[in-house]
Amino acid sequence: MSEIDAGMARKTSQLGDEIVARIHQLAAISETPDNLTRIFLTPELRAAAELIMSWMVEAGMSARLDGIGNVCGRYEGERPGLPCLMLGSHYDTVRDAGKWDGPLGLITAISCVADLNRRGRRLPFAVEVTGFADEEGVRFASTLLGSRTVAGTFDGAVLETKDAAGISMREALLKFGLDPDRIAASARARGDLLAYIELHIEQGPVLEAKNLAVGVVSAIAGATRFTAKLTGMAGHAGTVPMALRRDALAGAAECISSIEQLCLQDVGGLVGTVGHVQAAPGATNVIPGHARFTIDMRAPTDERRNRSVAEMVRRLEAVAKRRDLELQLDMTHQNRTVPCAPWLKAQLADAVAAEGYPVFELPSGAGHDGMAMVDVADVAMLFVRCRGGISHHPDEHVEPSDADAGGRVLLRVIENFRPR
Amino acid sequence: MSEIDAGMARKTSQLGDEIVARIHQLAAISETPDNLTRIFLTPELRAAAELIMSWMVEAGMSARLDGIGNVCGRYEGERPGLPCLMLGSHYDTVRDAGKWDGPLGLITAISCVADLNRRGRRLPFAVEVTGFADEEGVRFASTLLGSRTVAGTFDGAVLETKDAAGISMREALLKFGLDPDRIAASARARGDLLAYIELHIEQGPVLEAKNLAVGVVSAIAGATRFTAKLTGMAGHAGTVPMALRRDALAGAAECISSIEQLCLQDVGGLVGTVGHVQAAPGATNVIPGHARFTIDMRAPTDERRNRSVAEMVRRLEAVAKRRDLELQLDMTHQNRTVPCAPWLKAQLADAVAAEGYPVFELPSGAGHDGMAMVDVADVAMLFVRCRGGISHHPDEHVEPSDADAGGRVLLRVIENFRPR
């Protein structure tokens, strides 16, 4: 099948119809009526959990909430108590969110199990589906709380952090009906999990540009973030000749271009972004004496990212030195790259090909629960195309035929899963 | 005398001592005790006017306020009623101002007349000294109100503009004790004025870099200002490959560098400044879909400025086109270049040389009352070095020896003045 054929809309199966219907049904549970906002440990999260658990039970699974509010469904294998293939994604959202980021992976997994159940199919392993209660980290400025709990890396200190209203996470858990002291007990043992596989929308434009419904994720890219401050000398826009200036913003502009060039010239998936910039004093007729900007750099391997970050720092230092500006670079965030396990990628690729799609690998530039789950299991991800690469926005959209494609591929992955 | 000698501190004359003492005396009249703020039509402006008029009278001049609040001193020539050489500068300040910007020119002129008067020296023309009541335009966001009144270009419509407290200029004039209907009558006829010569601090670093106490201004540079808006496509900093980005801030950075390059390569005194920049949405991990920045371009001739502005626009359009960004450029301000009259510059240069200083010409990048006075007389300006080029700041400073040098040069200009 050519790439062009792969991209054409097809008739959806029962699987796709159910997935799309449930996406809209779950999206109706929102803090605000006109858009979608579903935050960790809110009544809306609770209502969503109840709905998800009802779907799990309907799919022949046991369903429960764990200590952090994750929804945990289990479909036993050929005999009870077997290690499981864990599927899942998160069911919390950002504010003013799209409907697909998180729920698509969770709902698709449940629908796959429901399909197995309808056919009475039992596998030589259990299938578990986890709906993570907090991936986005909107409420407590600390992400991946759900998957960290499962992976056993939940940091108890965050229980004392407070949300914008001054409510601590501990208080919020109690109000939600959960016992904060039971979080540690929700950690899973490595031997319980054969693998963790997550289906998620791409949140980027690559699959659309390639005209592909699905893609196999090579790695979840690590990120390094900096705040850069340049200090020069403020001055009157009319009275200081160009040659005597120490213009902090002109220096920042050269730095921003330098970061862009470094990333454009890279062939290994390096991306660099300056998302925020500020010049001070900030008046039309004053040469900026100060400029600050943020830097976000990501690459599919830590080695490449670290090397690129070092090169970026060298280039910025050279710009500052040549311009007689003072440069201060503060690293504000860093997380490792999580490679998807080759043996799992191979099984995903087999399923993609068997469903008639070209096999295409791409890195995930966004963070996902797999970043935490890797501490308890090998991880893999399947991306589904989303329109225009738009995410974290009400315009986020997945074509029903693509949701269906994702469902069929995931079902095939499950049915053909061979533990390592 | 070498440039190095010219830059060395010398003993000040009685002229310099008086100028510096009065600078500090006038600076004590401020709205706020800890810094200097003296705004148009305030009680502090009135108190300053009274002090200045007392100095004028002491120097043998008649003194009065005109319709806008300008302090007008007149020292008759060999017989009463002769046309005058007008000297002056402004006595209003910005907020948190330096002591020298404006007052130096006004006080020096009065001290020069006082010196003539002490010696009983009468010239074949009158000497007038004008302290302009509003050059900075802080209160009513409309600059050069004092000099426009004298030049007969005061726009009556601005009488209805209001300050931040909702007080109209008309009301403020009445409260100050002035009759708004008499402003037009304060305009001077071209035949009354032989020339307008202003001494002012440089407000830039050129004289300091050249190690010169004084400089002859070639022209008051015109300025053209724009707001530029670039629109691309916002996106996730991790998920959009470099080649698929339409990053508005990366585009803005290239534009800022392009403006800087254009000005650096110019050999005719072109300066360009981007003082303000903003990227939206402005988050560390989001590719900016929008960027806006200001542009301020100045050159010693209108022809050069207009040509450079056109070239700048072409370059920015090319950047936007290549990056598939939408560019909107709005001109927010434009004012003409005011060349200093060659015959006056020659007389200033003669006086500079006669006082033993190297003759050096430089453009004024900042605006001055001469920009309005040119409509009623030929204008010239003498710049005095200020420390670090710093102005509009409490650190604004002129060495007493430089204030003295300015006074001696100006006195020589007056005594040797030959009408055209």
mmCIF file of C-alpha atoms in Angstrom, chain A residues 218-394:
data_model
loop_
_atom_site.group_PDB
_atom_site.id
_atom_site.type_symbol
_atom_site.label_atom_id
_atom_site.label_comp_id
_atom_site.label_asym_id
_atom_site.label_seq_id
_atom_site.Cartn_x
_atom_site.Cartn_y
_atom_site.Cartn_z
ATOM 1 C CA SER A 218 11.417 5.671 18.617
ATOM 2 C CA ALA A 219 11.957 7.464 21.926
ATOM 3 C CA ILE A 220 10.413 10.033 24.212
ATOM 4 C CA ALA A 221 12.846 12.895 23.840
ATOM 5 C CA GLY A 222 14.526 14.325 26.877
ATOM 6 C CA ALA A 223 14.550 18.082 27.303
ATOM 7 C CA THR A 224 16.912 20.646 28.718
ATOM 8 C CA ARG A 225 15.653 24.123 29.469
ATOM 9 C CA PHE A 226 17.517 27.302 30.243
ATOM 10 C CA THR A 227 16.832 30.889 31.067
ATOM 11 C CA ALA A 228 19.380 33.151 29.388
ATOM 12 C CA LYS A 229 20.077 36.686 30.573
ATOM 13 C CA LEU A 230 22.176 39.138 28.624
ATOM 14 C CA THR A 231 23.353 42.396 30.135
ATOM 15 C CA GLY A 232 24.755 45.211 28.048
ATOM 16 C CA MET A 233 24.306 48.944 28.372
ATOM 17 C CA ALA A 234 21.048 50.818 27.957
ATOM 18 C CA GLY A 235 21.225 54.020 25.964
ATOM 19 C CA HIS A 236 19.340 56.574 23.910
ATOM 20 C CA ALA A 237 18.203 55.144 20.558
ATOM 21 C CA GLY A 238 19.285 58.333 18.828
ATOM 22 C CA THR A 239 22.523 59.305 20.493
ATOM 23 C CA VAL A 240 24.617 56.133 20.705
ATOM 24 C CA PRO A 241 26.362 55.247 17.427
ATOM 25 C CA MET A 242 26.022 51.622 16.336
ATOM 26 C CA ALA A 243 29.687 50.888 16.949
ATOM 27 C CA LEU A 244 29.519 52.024 20.595
ATOM 28 C CA ARG A 245 26.429 49.996 21.494
ATOM 29 C CA ARG A 246 26.202 47.042 23.836
ATOM 30 C CA ASP A 247 22.631 46.187 22.853
ATOM 31 C CA ALA A 248 21.390 43.212 24.890
ATOM 32 C CA LEU A 249 18.433 42.543 22.575
ATOM 33 C CA ALA A 250 20.528 42.621 19.408
ATOM 34 C CA GLY A 251 22.698 40.060 21.181
ATOM 35 C CA ALA A 252 19.657 37.980 22.123
ATOM 36 C CA ALA A 253 18.458 38.073 18.511
ATOM 37 C CA GLU A 254 21.788 36.681 17.361
ATOM 38 C CA CYS A 255 21.583 33.971 20.043
ATOM 39 C CA ILE A 256 18.043 33.012 18.965
ATOM 40 C CA SER A 257 19.161 32.738 15.337
ATOM 41 C CA SER A 258 22.200 30.740 16.408
ATOM 42 C CA ILE A 259 20.043 28.221 18.303
ATOM 43 C CA GLU A 260 17.727 27.893 15.314
ATOM 44 C CA GLN A 261 20.663 27.333 12.947
ATOM 45 C CA LEU A 262 22.221 24.707 15.205
ATOM 46 C CA CYS A 263 18.953 22.748 15.233
ATOM 47 C CA LEU A 264 18.188 23.216 11.524
ATOM 48 C CA GLN A 265 21.611 21.832 10.623
ATOM 49 C CA ASP A 266 21.165 18.785 12.840
ATOM 50 C CA VAL A 267 19.950 15.628 11.101
ATOM 51 C CA GLY A 268 19.096 13.646 14.211
ATOM 52 C CA GLY A 269 15.814 15.194 15.330
ATOM 53 C CA LEU A 270 17.260 17.968 17.505
ATOM 54 C CA VAL A 271 14.747 20.751 18.149
ATOM 55 C CA GLY A 272 15.347 24.035 19.922
ATOM 56 C CA THR A 273 12.800 26.661 20.836
ATOM 57 C CA VAL A 274 12.931 30.149 22.263
ATOM 58 C CA GLY A 275 9.373 30.662 23.463
ATOM 59 C CA HIS A 276 9.724 33.742 25.637
ATOM 60 C CA VAL A 277 11.757 36.893 25.242
ATOM 61 C CA GLN A 278 11.866 40.218 27.044
ATOM 62 C CA ALA A 279 13.953 43.333 26.622
ATOM 63 C CA ALA A 280 14.428 46.004 29.287
ATOM 64 C CA PRO A 281 13.767 48.839 29.767
ATOM 65 C CA GLY A 282 11.550 48.038 26.786
ATOM 66 C CA ALA A 283 10.868 51.493 25.343
ATOM 67 C CA THR A 284 10.845 52.195 21.607
ATOM 68 C CA ASN A 285 13.577 54.817 21.906
ATOM 69 C CA VAL A 286 15.887 53.125 24.391
ATOM 70 C CA ILE A 287 18.617 50.618 23.525
ATOM 71 C CA PRO A 288 17.922 47.534 25.668
ATOM 72 C CA GLY A 289 20.465 47.100 28.446
ATOM 73 C CA HIS A 290 18.957 43.773 29.452
ATOM 74 C CA ALA A 291 17.393 40.893 27.558
ATOM 75 C CA ARG A 292 16.218 37.520 28.747
ATOM 76 C CA PHE A 293 14.878 34.516 26.905
ATOM 77 C CA THR A 294 14.092 30.870 27.465
ATOM 78 C CA ILE A 295 15.638 27.940 25.635
ATOM 79 C CA ASP A 296 14.088 24.474 25.274
ATOM 80 C CA MET A 297 16.204 21.806 23.569
ATOM 81 C CA ARG A 298 15.169 18.222 22.874
ATOM 82 C CA ALA A 299 16.670 15.304 20.981
ATOM 83 C CA PRO A 300 15.874 11.609 20.637
ATOM 84 C CA THR A 301 18.992 10.615 22.597
ATOM 85 C CA ASP A 302 20.568 12.082 25.715
ATOM 86 C CA GLU A 303 23.984 11.922 24.090
ATOM 87 C CA ARG A 304 22.866 14.038 21.145
ATOM 88 C CA ARG A 305 20.977 16.468 23.344
ATOM 89 C CA ASN A 306 23.860 16.918 25.749
ATOM 90 C CA ARG A 307 26.310 17.435 22.916
ATOM 91 C CA SER A 308 23.987 19.942 21.245
ATOM 92 C CA VAL A 309 23.349 21.792 24.489
ATOM 93 C CA ALA A 310 27.112 22.109 25.019
ATOM 94 C CA GLU A 311 27.535 23.427 21.486
ATOM 95 C CA MET A 312 24.646 25.855 22.004
ATOM 96 C CA VAL A 313 26.257 27.156 25.198
ATOM 97 C CA ARG A 314 29.582 27.634 23.365
ATOM 98 C CA ARG A 315 27.858 29.597 20.599
ATOM 99 C CA LEU A 316 25.983 31.837 23.015
ATOM 100 C CA GLU A 317 29.130 32.512 25.002
ATOM 101 C CA ALA A 318 30.908 33.473 21.787
ATOM 102 C CA VAL A 319 28.086 35.867 20.828
ATOM 103 C CA ALA A 320 28.170 37.466 24.274
ATOM 104 C CA LYS A 321 31.954 37.774 24.284
ATOM 105 C CA ARG A 322 32.124 39.341 20.822
ATOM 106 C CA ARG A 323 29.430 41.854 21.779
ATOM 107 C CA ASP A 324 30.862 42.611 25.235
ATOM 108 C CA LEU A 325 27.669 41.424 26.893
ATOM 109 C CA GLU A 326 27.426 39.564 30.156
ATOM 110 C CA LEU A 327 25.710 36.188 29.717
ATOM 111 C CA GLN A 328 24.022 34.230 32.472
ATOM 112 C CA LEU A 329 22.629 30.808 31.583
ATOM 113 C CA ASP A 330 20.548 28.987 34.202
ATOM 114 C CA MET A 331 19.344 25.449 33.589
ATOM 115 C CA THR A 332 15.736 25.378 34.779
ATOM 116 C CA HIS A 333 14.707 21.839 33.818
ATOM 117 C CA GLN A 334 16.202 18.634 32.543
ATOM 118 C CA ASN A 335 14.765 15.206 31.880
ATOM 119 C CA ARG A 336 16.311 12.139 30.338
ATOM 120 C CA THR A 337 15.399 10.600 27.006
ATOM 121 C CA VAL A 338 13.378 7.410 27.294
ATOM 122 C CA PRO A 339 14.072 5.111 24.346
ATOM 123 C CA CYS A 340 11.270 2.763 23.359
ATOM 124 C CA ALA A 341 12.337 -0.857 23.744
ATOM 125 C CA PRO A 342 13.494 -2.326 20.411
ATOM 126 C CA TRP A 343 11.690 -5.648 20.985
ATOM 127 C CA LEU A 344 8.419 -3.790 21.580
ATOM 128 C CA LYS A 345 8.951 -1.427 18.639
ATOM 129 C CA ALA A 346 9.411 -4.489 16.437
ATOM 130 C CA GLN A 347 6.047 -5.903 17.564
ATOM 131 C CA LEU A 348 4.353 -2.560 16.958
ATOM 132 C CA ALA A 349 5.943 -2.347 13.512
ATOM 133 C CA ASP A 350 4.732 -5.854 12.686
ATOM 134 C CA ALA A 351 1.176 -4.887 13.652
ATOM 135 C CA VAL A 352 1.312 -1.647 11.669
ATOM 136 C CA ALA A 353 2.484 -3.534 8.584
ATOM 137 C CA ALA A 354 -0.069 -6.299 9.082
ATOM 138 C CA GLU A 355 -2.847 -3.690 9.124
ATOM 139 C CA GLY A 356 -1.568 -2.472 5.746
ATOM 140 C CA TYR A 357 0.204 0.723 6.784
ATOM 141 C CA PRO A 358 3.783 1.767 6.000
ATOM 142 C CA VAL A 359 6.007 1.444 9.051
ATOM 143 C CA PHE A 360 7.379 4.814 10.115
ATOM 144 C CA GLU A 361 9.340 5.662 13.229
ATOM 145 C CA LEU A 362 9.371 9.101 14.821
ATOM 146 C CA PRO A 363 10.500 10.495 18.155
ATOM 147 C CA SER A 364 8.050 11.936 20.643
ATOM 148 C CA GLY A 365 9.051 15.482 21.440
ATOM 149 C CA ALA A 366 6.338 15.738 24.077
ATOM 150 C CA GLY A 367 6.517 14.030 27.443
ATOM 151 C CA HIS A 368 4.318 10.998 28.237
ATOM 152 C CA ASP A 369 3.614 8.565 31.073
ATOM 153 C CA GLY A 370 6.167 6.194 29.554
ATOM 154 C CA MET A 371 8.842 8.543 30.947
ATOM 155 C CA ALA A 372 7.864 7.329 34.424
ATOM 156 C CA MET A 373 6.744 3.801 33.477
ATOM 157 C CA VAL A 374 10.214 2.969 32.131
ATOM 158 C CA ASP A 375 11.296 2.566 35.757
ATOM 159 C CA VAL A 376 9.048 -0.488 36.132
ATOM 160 C CA ALA A 377 8.765 -1.900 32.598
ATOM 161 C CA ASP A 378 10.031 -1.664 29.038
ATOM 162 C CA VAL A 379 7.882 0.890 27.205
ATOM 163 C CA ALA A 380 6.648 1.518 23.679
ATOM 164 C CA MET A 381 4.281 4.014 22.073
ATOM 165 C CA LEU A 382 2.071 4.141 19.015
ATOM 166 C CA PHE A 383 1.261 7.605 17.666
ATOM 167 C CA VAL A 384 -1.983 8.432 15.870
ATOM 168 C CA ARG A 385 -2.097 11.358 13.461
ATOM 169 C CA CYS A 386 -3.859 14.505 14.665
ATOM 170 C CA ARG A 387 -5.027 17.356 12.478
ATOM 171 C CA GLY A 388 -2.465 20.098 11.898
ATOM 172 C CA GLY A 389 -0.348 18.811 14.765
ATOM 173 C CA ILE A 390 -2.611 20.874 17.037
ATOM 174 C CA SER A 391 -2.917 19.800 20.674
ATOM 175 C CA HIS A 392 -3.688 21.365 24.052
ATOM 176 C CA HIS A 393 -6.361 23.329 22.195
ATOM 177 C CA PRO A 394 -10.088 22.803 21.497
#
